[in-house]
CSV table of C-alpha atoms in Angstrom, one decimal:
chain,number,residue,atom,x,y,z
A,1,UNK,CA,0.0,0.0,0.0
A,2,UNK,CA,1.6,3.7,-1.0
A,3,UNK,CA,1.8,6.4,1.3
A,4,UNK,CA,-0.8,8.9,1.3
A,5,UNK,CA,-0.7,12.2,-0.9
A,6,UNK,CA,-1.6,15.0,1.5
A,7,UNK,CA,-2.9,17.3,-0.9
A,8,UNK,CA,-4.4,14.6,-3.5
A,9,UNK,CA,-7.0,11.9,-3.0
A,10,UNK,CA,-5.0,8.8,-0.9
A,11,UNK,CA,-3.1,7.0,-3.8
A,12,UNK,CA,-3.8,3.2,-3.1
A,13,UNK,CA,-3.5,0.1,-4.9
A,14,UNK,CA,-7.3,-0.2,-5.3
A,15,UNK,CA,-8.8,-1.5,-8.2
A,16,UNK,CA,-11.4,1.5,-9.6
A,17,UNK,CA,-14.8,-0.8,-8.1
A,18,UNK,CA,-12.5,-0.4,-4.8
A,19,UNK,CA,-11.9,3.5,-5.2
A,20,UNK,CA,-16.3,3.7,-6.1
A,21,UNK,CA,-16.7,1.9,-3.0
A,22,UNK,CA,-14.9,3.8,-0.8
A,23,UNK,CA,-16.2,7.5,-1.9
A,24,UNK,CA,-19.8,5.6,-1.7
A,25,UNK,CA,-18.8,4.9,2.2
A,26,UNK,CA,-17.7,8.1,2.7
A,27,UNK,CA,-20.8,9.9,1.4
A,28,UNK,CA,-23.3,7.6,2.9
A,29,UNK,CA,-21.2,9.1,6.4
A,30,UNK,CA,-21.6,12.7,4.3
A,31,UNK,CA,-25.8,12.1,4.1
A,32,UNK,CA,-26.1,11.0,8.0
A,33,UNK,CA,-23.9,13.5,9.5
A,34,UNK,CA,-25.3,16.7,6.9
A,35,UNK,CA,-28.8,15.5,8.2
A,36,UNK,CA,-27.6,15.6,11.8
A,37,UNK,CA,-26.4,19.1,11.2
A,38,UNK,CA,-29.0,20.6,9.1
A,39,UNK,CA,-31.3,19.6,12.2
A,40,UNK,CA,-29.0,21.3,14.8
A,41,UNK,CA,-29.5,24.4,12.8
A,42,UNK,CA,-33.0,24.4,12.5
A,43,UNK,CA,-33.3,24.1,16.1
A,44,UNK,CA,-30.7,26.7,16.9
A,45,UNK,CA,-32.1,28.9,14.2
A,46,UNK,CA,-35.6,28.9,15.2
A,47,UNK,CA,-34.9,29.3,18.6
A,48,UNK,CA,-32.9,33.0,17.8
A,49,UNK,CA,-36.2,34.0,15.5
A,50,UNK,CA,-38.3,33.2,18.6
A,51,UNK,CA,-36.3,34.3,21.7
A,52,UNK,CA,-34.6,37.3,19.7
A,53,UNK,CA,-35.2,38.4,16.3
A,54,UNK,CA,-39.0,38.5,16.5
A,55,UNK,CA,-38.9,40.1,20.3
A,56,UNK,CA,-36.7,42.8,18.5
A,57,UNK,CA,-39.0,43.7,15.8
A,58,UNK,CA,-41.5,44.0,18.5
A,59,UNK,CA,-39.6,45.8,20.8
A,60,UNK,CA,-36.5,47.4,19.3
A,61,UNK,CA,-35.6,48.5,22.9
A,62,UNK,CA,-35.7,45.7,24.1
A,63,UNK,CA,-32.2,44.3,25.9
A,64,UNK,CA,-31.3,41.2,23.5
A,65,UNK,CA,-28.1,40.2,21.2
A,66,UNK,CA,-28.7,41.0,17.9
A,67,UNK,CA,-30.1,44.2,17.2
A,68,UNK,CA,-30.7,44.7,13.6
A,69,UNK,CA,-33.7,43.2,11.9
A,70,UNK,CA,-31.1,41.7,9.1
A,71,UNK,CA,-30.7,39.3,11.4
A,72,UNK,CA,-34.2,38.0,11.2
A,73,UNK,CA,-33.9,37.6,7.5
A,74,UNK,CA,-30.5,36.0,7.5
A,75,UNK,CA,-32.2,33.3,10.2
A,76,UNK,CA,-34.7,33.1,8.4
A,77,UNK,CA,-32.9,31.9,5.4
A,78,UNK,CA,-30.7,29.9,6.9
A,79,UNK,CA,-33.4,27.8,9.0
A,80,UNK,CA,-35.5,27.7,5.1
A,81,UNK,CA,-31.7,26.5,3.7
A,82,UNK,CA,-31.8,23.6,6.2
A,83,UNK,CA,-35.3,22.3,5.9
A,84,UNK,CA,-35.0,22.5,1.8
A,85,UNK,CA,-31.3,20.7,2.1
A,86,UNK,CA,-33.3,17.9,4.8
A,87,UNK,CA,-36.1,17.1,2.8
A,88,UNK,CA,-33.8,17.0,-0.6
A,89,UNK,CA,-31.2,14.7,1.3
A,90,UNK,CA,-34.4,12.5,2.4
A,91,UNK,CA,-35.9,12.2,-1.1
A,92,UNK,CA,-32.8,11.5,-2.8
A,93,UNK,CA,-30.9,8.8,-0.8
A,94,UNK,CA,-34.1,6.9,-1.0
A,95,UNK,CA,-33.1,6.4,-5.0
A,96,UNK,CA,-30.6,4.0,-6.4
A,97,UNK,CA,-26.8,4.6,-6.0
A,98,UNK,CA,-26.4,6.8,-9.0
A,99,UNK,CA,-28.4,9.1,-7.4
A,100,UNK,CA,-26.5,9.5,-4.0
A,101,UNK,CA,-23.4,9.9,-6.1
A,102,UNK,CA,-24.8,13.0,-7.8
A,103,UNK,CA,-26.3,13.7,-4.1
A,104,UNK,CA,-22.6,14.0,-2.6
A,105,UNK,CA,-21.3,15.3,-5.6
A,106,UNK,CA,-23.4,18.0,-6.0
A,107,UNK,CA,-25.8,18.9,-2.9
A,108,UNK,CA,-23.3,18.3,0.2
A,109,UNK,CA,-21.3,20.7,-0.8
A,110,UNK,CA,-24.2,23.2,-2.5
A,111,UNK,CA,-25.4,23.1,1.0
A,112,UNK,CA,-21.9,23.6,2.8
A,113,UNK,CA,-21.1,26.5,0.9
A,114,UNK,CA,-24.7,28.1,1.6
A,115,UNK,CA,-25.0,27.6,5.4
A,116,UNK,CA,-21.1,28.6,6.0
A,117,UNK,CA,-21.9,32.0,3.7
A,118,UNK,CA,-24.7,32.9,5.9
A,119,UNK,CA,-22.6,32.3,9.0
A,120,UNK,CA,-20.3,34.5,7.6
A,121,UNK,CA,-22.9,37.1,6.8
A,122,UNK,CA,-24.4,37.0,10.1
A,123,UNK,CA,-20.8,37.2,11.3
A,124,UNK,CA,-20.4,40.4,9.4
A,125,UNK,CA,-23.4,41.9,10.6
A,126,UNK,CA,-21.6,41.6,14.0
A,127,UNK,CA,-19.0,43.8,13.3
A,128,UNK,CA,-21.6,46.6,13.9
A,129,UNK,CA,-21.7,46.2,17.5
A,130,UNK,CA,-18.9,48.0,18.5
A,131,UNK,CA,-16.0,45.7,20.0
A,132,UNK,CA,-17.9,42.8,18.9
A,133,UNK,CA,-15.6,40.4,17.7
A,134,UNK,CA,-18.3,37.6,16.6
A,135,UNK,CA,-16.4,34.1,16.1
A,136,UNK,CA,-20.2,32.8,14.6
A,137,UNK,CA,-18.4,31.7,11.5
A,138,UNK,CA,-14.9,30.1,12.5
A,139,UNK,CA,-17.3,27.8,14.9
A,140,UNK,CA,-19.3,26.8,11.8
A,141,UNK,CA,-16.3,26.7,9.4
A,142,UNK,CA,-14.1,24.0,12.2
A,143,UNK,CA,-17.2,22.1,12.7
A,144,UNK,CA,-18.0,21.6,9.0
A,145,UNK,CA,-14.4,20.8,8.5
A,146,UNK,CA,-14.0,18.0,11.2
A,147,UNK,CA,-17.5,16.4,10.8
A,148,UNK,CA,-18.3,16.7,6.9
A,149,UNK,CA,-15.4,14.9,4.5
A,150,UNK,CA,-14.1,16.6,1.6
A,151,UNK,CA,-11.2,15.6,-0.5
A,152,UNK,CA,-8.4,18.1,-1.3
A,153,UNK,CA,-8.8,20.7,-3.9
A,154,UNK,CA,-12.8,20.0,-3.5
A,155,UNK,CA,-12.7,21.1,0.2
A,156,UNK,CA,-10.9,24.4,-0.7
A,157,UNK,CA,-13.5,25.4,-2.8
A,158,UNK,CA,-16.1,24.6,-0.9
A,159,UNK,CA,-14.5,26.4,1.8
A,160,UNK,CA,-12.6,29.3,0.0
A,161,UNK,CA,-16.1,30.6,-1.2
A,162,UNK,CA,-17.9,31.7,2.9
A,163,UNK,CA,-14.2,32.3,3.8
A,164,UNK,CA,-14.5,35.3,1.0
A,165,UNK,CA,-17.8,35.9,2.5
A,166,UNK,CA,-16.8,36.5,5.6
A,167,UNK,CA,-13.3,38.7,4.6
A,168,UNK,CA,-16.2,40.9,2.7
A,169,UNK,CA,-18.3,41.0,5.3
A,170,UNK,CA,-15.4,42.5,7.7
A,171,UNK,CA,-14.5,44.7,5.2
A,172,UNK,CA,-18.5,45.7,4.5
A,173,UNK,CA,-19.3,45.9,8.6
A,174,UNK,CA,-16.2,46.3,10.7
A,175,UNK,CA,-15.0,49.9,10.8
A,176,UNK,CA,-12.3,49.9,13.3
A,177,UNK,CA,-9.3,49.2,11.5
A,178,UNK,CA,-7.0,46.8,14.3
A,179,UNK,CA,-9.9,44.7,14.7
A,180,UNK,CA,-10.7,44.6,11.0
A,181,UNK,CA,-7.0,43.2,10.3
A,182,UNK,CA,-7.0,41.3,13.6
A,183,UNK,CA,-10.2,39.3,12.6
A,184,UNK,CA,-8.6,39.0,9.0
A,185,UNK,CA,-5.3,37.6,10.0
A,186,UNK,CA,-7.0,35.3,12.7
A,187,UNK,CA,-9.8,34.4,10.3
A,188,UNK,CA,-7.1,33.6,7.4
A,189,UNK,CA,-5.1,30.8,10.3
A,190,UNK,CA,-8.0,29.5,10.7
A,191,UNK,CA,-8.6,28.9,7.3
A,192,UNK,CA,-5.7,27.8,6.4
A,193,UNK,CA,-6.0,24.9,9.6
A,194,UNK,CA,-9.0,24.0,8.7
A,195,UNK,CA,-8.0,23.1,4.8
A,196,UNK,CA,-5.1,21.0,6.6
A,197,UNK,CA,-7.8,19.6,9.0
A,198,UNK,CA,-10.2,18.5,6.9
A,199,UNK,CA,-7.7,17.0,4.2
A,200,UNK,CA,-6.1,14.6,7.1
A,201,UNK,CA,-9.6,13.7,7.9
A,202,UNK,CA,-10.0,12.8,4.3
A,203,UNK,CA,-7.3,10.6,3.8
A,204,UNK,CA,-7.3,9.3,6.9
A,205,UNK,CA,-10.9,8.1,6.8
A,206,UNK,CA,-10.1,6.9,2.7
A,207,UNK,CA,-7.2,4.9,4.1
A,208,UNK,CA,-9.1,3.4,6.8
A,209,UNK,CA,-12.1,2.2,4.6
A,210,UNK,CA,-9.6,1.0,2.0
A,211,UNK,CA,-7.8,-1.0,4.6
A,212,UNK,CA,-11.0,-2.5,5.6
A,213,UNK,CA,-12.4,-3.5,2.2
A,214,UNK,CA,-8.9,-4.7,1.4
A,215,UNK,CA,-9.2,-7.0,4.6
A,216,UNK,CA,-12.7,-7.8,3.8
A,217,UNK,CA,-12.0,-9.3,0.1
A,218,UNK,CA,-8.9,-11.0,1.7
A,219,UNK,CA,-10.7,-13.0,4.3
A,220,UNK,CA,-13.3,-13.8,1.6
A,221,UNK,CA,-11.1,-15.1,-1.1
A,222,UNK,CA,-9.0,-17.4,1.7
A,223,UNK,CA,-12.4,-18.4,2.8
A,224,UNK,CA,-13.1,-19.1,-1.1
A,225,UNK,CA,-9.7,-20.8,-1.2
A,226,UNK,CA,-10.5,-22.9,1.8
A,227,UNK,CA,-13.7,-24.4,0.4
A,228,UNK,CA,-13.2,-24.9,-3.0
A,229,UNK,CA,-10.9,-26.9,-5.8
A,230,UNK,CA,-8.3,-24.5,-7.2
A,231,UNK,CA,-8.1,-26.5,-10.4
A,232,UNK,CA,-12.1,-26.7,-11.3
A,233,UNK,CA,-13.9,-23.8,-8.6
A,234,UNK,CA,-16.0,-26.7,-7.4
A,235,UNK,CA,-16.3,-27.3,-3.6
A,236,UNK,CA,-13.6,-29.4,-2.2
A,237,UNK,CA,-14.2,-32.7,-0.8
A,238,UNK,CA,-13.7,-31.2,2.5
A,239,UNK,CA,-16.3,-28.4,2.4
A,240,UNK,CA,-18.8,-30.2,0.2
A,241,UNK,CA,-19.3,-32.9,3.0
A,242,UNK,CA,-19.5,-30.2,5.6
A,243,UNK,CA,-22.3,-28.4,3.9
A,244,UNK,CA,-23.5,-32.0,2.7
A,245,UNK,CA,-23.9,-33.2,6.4
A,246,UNK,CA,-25.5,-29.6,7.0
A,247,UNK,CA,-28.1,-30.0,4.4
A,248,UNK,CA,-28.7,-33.6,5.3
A,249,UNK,CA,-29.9,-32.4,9.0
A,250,UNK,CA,-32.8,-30.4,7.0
A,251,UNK,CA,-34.3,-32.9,5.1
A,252,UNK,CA,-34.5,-35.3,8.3
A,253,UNK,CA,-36.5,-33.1,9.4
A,254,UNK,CA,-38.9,-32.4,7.1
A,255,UNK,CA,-39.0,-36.0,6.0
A,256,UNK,CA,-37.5,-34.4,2.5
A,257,UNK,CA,-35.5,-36.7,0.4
A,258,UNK,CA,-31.6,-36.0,-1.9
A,259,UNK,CA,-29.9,-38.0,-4.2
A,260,UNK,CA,-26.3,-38.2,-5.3
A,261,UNK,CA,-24.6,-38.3,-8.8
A,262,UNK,CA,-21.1,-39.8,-9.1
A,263,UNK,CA,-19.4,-38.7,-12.2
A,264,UNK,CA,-16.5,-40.7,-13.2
A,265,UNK,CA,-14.4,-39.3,-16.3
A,266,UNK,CA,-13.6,-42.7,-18.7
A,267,UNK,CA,-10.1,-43.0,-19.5
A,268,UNK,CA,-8.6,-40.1,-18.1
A,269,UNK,CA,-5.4,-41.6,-16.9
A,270,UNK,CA,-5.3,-42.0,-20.9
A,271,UNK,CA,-5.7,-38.9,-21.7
A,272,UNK,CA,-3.1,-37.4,-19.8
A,273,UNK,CA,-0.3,-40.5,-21.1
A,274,UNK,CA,-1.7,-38.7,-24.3
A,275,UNK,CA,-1.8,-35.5,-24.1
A,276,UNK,CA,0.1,-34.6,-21.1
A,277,UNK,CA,-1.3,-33.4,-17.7
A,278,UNK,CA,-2.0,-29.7,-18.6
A,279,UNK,CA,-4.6,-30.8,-21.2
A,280,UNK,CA,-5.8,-33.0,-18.6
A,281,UNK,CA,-6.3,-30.4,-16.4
A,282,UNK,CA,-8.6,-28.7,-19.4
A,283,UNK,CA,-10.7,-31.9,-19.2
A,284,UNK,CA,-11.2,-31.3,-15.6
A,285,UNK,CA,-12.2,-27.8,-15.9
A,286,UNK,CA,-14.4,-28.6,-18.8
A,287,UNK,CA,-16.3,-31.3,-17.2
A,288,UNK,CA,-17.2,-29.2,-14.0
A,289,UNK,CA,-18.4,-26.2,-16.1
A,290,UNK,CA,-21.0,-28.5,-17.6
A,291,UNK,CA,-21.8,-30.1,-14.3
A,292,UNK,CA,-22.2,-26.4,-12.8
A,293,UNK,CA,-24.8,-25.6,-16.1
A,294,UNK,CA,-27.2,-27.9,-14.6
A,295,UNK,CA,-27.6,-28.0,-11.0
A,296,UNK,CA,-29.6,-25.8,-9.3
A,297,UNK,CA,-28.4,-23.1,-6.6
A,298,UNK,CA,-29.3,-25.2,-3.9
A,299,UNK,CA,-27.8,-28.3,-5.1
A,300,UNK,CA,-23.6,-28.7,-4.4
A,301,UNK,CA,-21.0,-30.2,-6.9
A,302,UNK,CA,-17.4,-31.4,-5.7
A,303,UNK,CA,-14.4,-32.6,-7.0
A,304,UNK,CA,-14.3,-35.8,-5.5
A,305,UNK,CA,-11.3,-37.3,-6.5
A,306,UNK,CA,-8.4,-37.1,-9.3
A,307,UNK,CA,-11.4,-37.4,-12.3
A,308,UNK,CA,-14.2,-38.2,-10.2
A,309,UNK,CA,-16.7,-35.7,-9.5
A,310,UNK,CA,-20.1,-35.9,-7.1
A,311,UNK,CA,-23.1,-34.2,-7.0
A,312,UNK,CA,-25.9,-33.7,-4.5
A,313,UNK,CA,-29.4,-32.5,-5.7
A,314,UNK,CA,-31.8,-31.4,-3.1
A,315,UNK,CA,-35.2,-32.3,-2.5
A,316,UNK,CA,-34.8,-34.8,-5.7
A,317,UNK,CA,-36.2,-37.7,-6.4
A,318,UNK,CA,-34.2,-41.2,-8.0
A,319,UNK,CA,-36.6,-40.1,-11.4
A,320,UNK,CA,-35.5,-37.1,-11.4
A,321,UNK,CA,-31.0,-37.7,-10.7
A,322,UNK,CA,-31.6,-40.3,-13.7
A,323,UNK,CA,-33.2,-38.1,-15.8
A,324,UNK,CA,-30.1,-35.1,-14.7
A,325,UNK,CA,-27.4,-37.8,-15.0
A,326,UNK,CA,-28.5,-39.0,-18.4
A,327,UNK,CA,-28.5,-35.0,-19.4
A,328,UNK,CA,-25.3,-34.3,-18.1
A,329,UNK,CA,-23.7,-37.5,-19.4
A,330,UNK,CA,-24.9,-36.9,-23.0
A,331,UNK,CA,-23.4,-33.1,-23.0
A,332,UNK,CA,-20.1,-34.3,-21.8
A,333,UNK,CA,-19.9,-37.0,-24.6
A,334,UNK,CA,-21.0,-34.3,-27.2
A,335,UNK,CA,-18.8,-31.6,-25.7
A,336,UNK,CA,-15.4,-31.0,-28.1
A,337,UNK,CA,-12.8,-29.4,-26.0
A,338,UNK,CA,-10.0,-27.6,-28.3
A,339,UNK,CA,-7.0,-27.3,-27.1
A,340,UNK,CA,-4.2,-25.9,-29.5
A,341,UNK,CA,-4.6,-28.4,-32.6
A,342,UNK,CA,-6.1,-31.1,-30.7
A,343,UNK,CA,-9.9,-31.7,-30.5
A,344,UNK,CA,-10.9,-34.1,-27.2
A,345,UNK,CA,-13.9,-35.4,-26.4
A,346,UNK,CA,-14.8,-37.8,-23.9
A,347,UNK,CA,-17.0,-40.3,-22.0
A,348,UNK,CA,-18.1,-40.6,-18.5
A,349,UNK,CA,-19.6,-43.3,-16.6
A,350,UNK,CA,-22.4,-42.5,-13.7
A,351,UNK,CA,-23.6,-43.8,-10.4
A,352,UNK,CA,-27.3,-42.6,-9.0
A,353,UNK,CA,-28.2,-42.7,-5.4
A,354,UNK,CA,-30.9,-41.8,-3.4
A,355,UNK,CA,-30.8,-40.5,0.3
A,356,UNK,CA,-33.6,-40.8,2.3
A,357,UNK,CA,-34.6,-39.1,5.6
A,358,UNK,CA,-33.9,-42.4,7.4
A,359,UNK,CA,-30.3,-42.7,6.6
A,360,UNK,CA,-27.5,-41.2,9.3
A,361,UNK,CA,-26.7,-37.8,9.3
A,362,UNK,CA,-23.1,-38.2,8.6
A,363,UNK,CA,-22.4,-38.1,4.6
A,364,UNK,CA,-19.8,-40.5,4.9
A,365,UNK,CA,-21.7,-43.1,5.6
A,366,UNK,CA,-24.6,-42.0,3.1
A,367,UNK,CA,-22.0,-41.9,0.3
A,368,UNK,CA,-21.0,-45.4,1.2
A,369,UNK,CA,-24.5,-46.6,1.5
């Protein structure tokens, strides 16, 4: 695994399914935590329109924070920018994935940008209070920056456009010059941190989710590894009378009844004198891609042996494994396998069992029965 890129997306050995899995995780994060804060600031902004704006514009004497009835439309809007960016998040994860990707792409950050420009507009209007030195927007702008993930340049964008908002704002509002290039300089730190910030988050989080997919699709192809033949992808013998044994236990239950098909490739030891053992091993592979073309998914095929292969059919009656094995034997004998200039085709002898609910649950001693 490389090292990450500070300033670039985390440069991994991922496959590009890998890379669309990862930003899928990391939005679906995006959605819940956007939703958690668009719901904090319809609470908090409600609560200033009731307990301050709208007591202002009653009483503009009255002793409260903001004292300019701005402030009531900025609230406003911002508590109108929530609701529409809740409701637009709640219809549109509810579609397919293509969707959500346009959602992150497009409406996590629309809706960044628009709540962290109002927060630096109210923080502007601040700057009318004399002395007031209003950190509304830095608060909003760290908070953003740790709890929603954007990848570096996109979180510089998203970020650069309320940080303009706000040096305007000071500019528009603040008329004391120390504190006008006091709040500049600190504001511009602050920025700066929290482009830093939020790209460690990033990559951090990326490499984190990459580790555990990579972990995740390790365990699963040891597990495949395990359990099946690495010449032919058919079970092993191991794992097929595991599973065997497993299904067995069902069908004593229910007074159900299985049957087994032994597949036994004629002349094989022939072919490889022949041919040699790497176009025996194309024999093998053929074979079990016709056996897998007819059994159902919850029937199980295994390599038994060196050219022997067995099948179990659930729920299955002995009509029913004849009629199968006669099927699968005549597409093996009409099956030509080419293999460089040589054209092979070959035979296969069958065996048909039944297993009823009465037999022991252990398959080796159905198979030998």
């Amino acid at each position: 695994m490389n090292n990450l890129n500070f300033f670039n997306k985390p440069i991994l050995n991922l496959t590009e399914d890998q890379k669309s899995n990862i930003v899928h995780n990391i939005s679906i994060t995006n959605f819940a935590r956007m939703k958690l804060l668009l719901v904090i600031f319809i609470i908090v902004e409600i609560s200033f329109i009731i307990f301050n704006d709208i007591p202002y514009l009653l009483n503009p004497s009255k002793n409260i924070i903001w004292k300019d009835s701005r402030f009531f439309i900025l609230h406003l809007l911002t508590s109108f920018v929530s609701i529409i960016g809740l409701v637009i998040i709640k219809i549109l994860t509810k579609n397919n994935v293509n969707e959500i990707k346009k959602l992150y792409k497009l409406c996590i950050p629309v809706l960044t940008i628009l709540l962290l420009s109002l927060a630096a507009i109210i923080n502007g209007l601040d700057q009318l209070n004399l002395g007031n030195i209003s950190s509304v927007f830095i608060a909003d702008l760290i908070i953003f920056s740790a709890v929603i993930m954007f990848r570096f340049p996109l979180n510089l964008i998203v970020y650069l456009i309320p940080f303009l908002t706000y040096l305007y704002g000071l500019i528009q509002f603040q008329h004391n010059i120390e504190l006008l290039i006091s709040n500049s300089i600190n504001g511009l730190i602050f920025f700066v941190a929290v482009i830093l910030i939020s790209t460690t988050i990033y990559n951090y989080r990326y490499e984190e989710i990459a580790k555990s997919i990579l972990l995740e699709e390790t365990n699963l192809k040891l597990n495949y590894m395990s359990n099946h033949d690495p010449l032919t992808g058919l079970l092993n013998r191991r794992s097929f009378g595991t599973q065997v044994a497993e299904k067995m236990k069902c069908f004593t239950k229910a007074k159900d009844s299985a049957a087994l098909i032994l597949i036994d490739i004629d002349h094989y030891k022939h072919i490889n004198d022949k041919f040699g053992h790497p176009i025996g091993d194309i024999v093998l592979k053929e074979v079990s891609t016709v056996l897998t073309g007819y059994i159902k998914t919850t029937d199980l095929a295994t390599r038994w042996g060196g050219e022997e292969f067995l099948i179990f059919l659930s729920q299955t009656s002995i009509d029913d494994a004849y009629s199968l094995a006669e099927n699968i034997r005549l597409a093996i004998q009409n099956k030509i396998i080419l293999v460089d200039e040589f054209k092979i085709q070959v035979t296969a002898s069958f065996g048909v069992s039944v297993l009823k609910d009465n037999l022991p649950n252990s398959f080796n001693t159905s198979y030998k029965s």
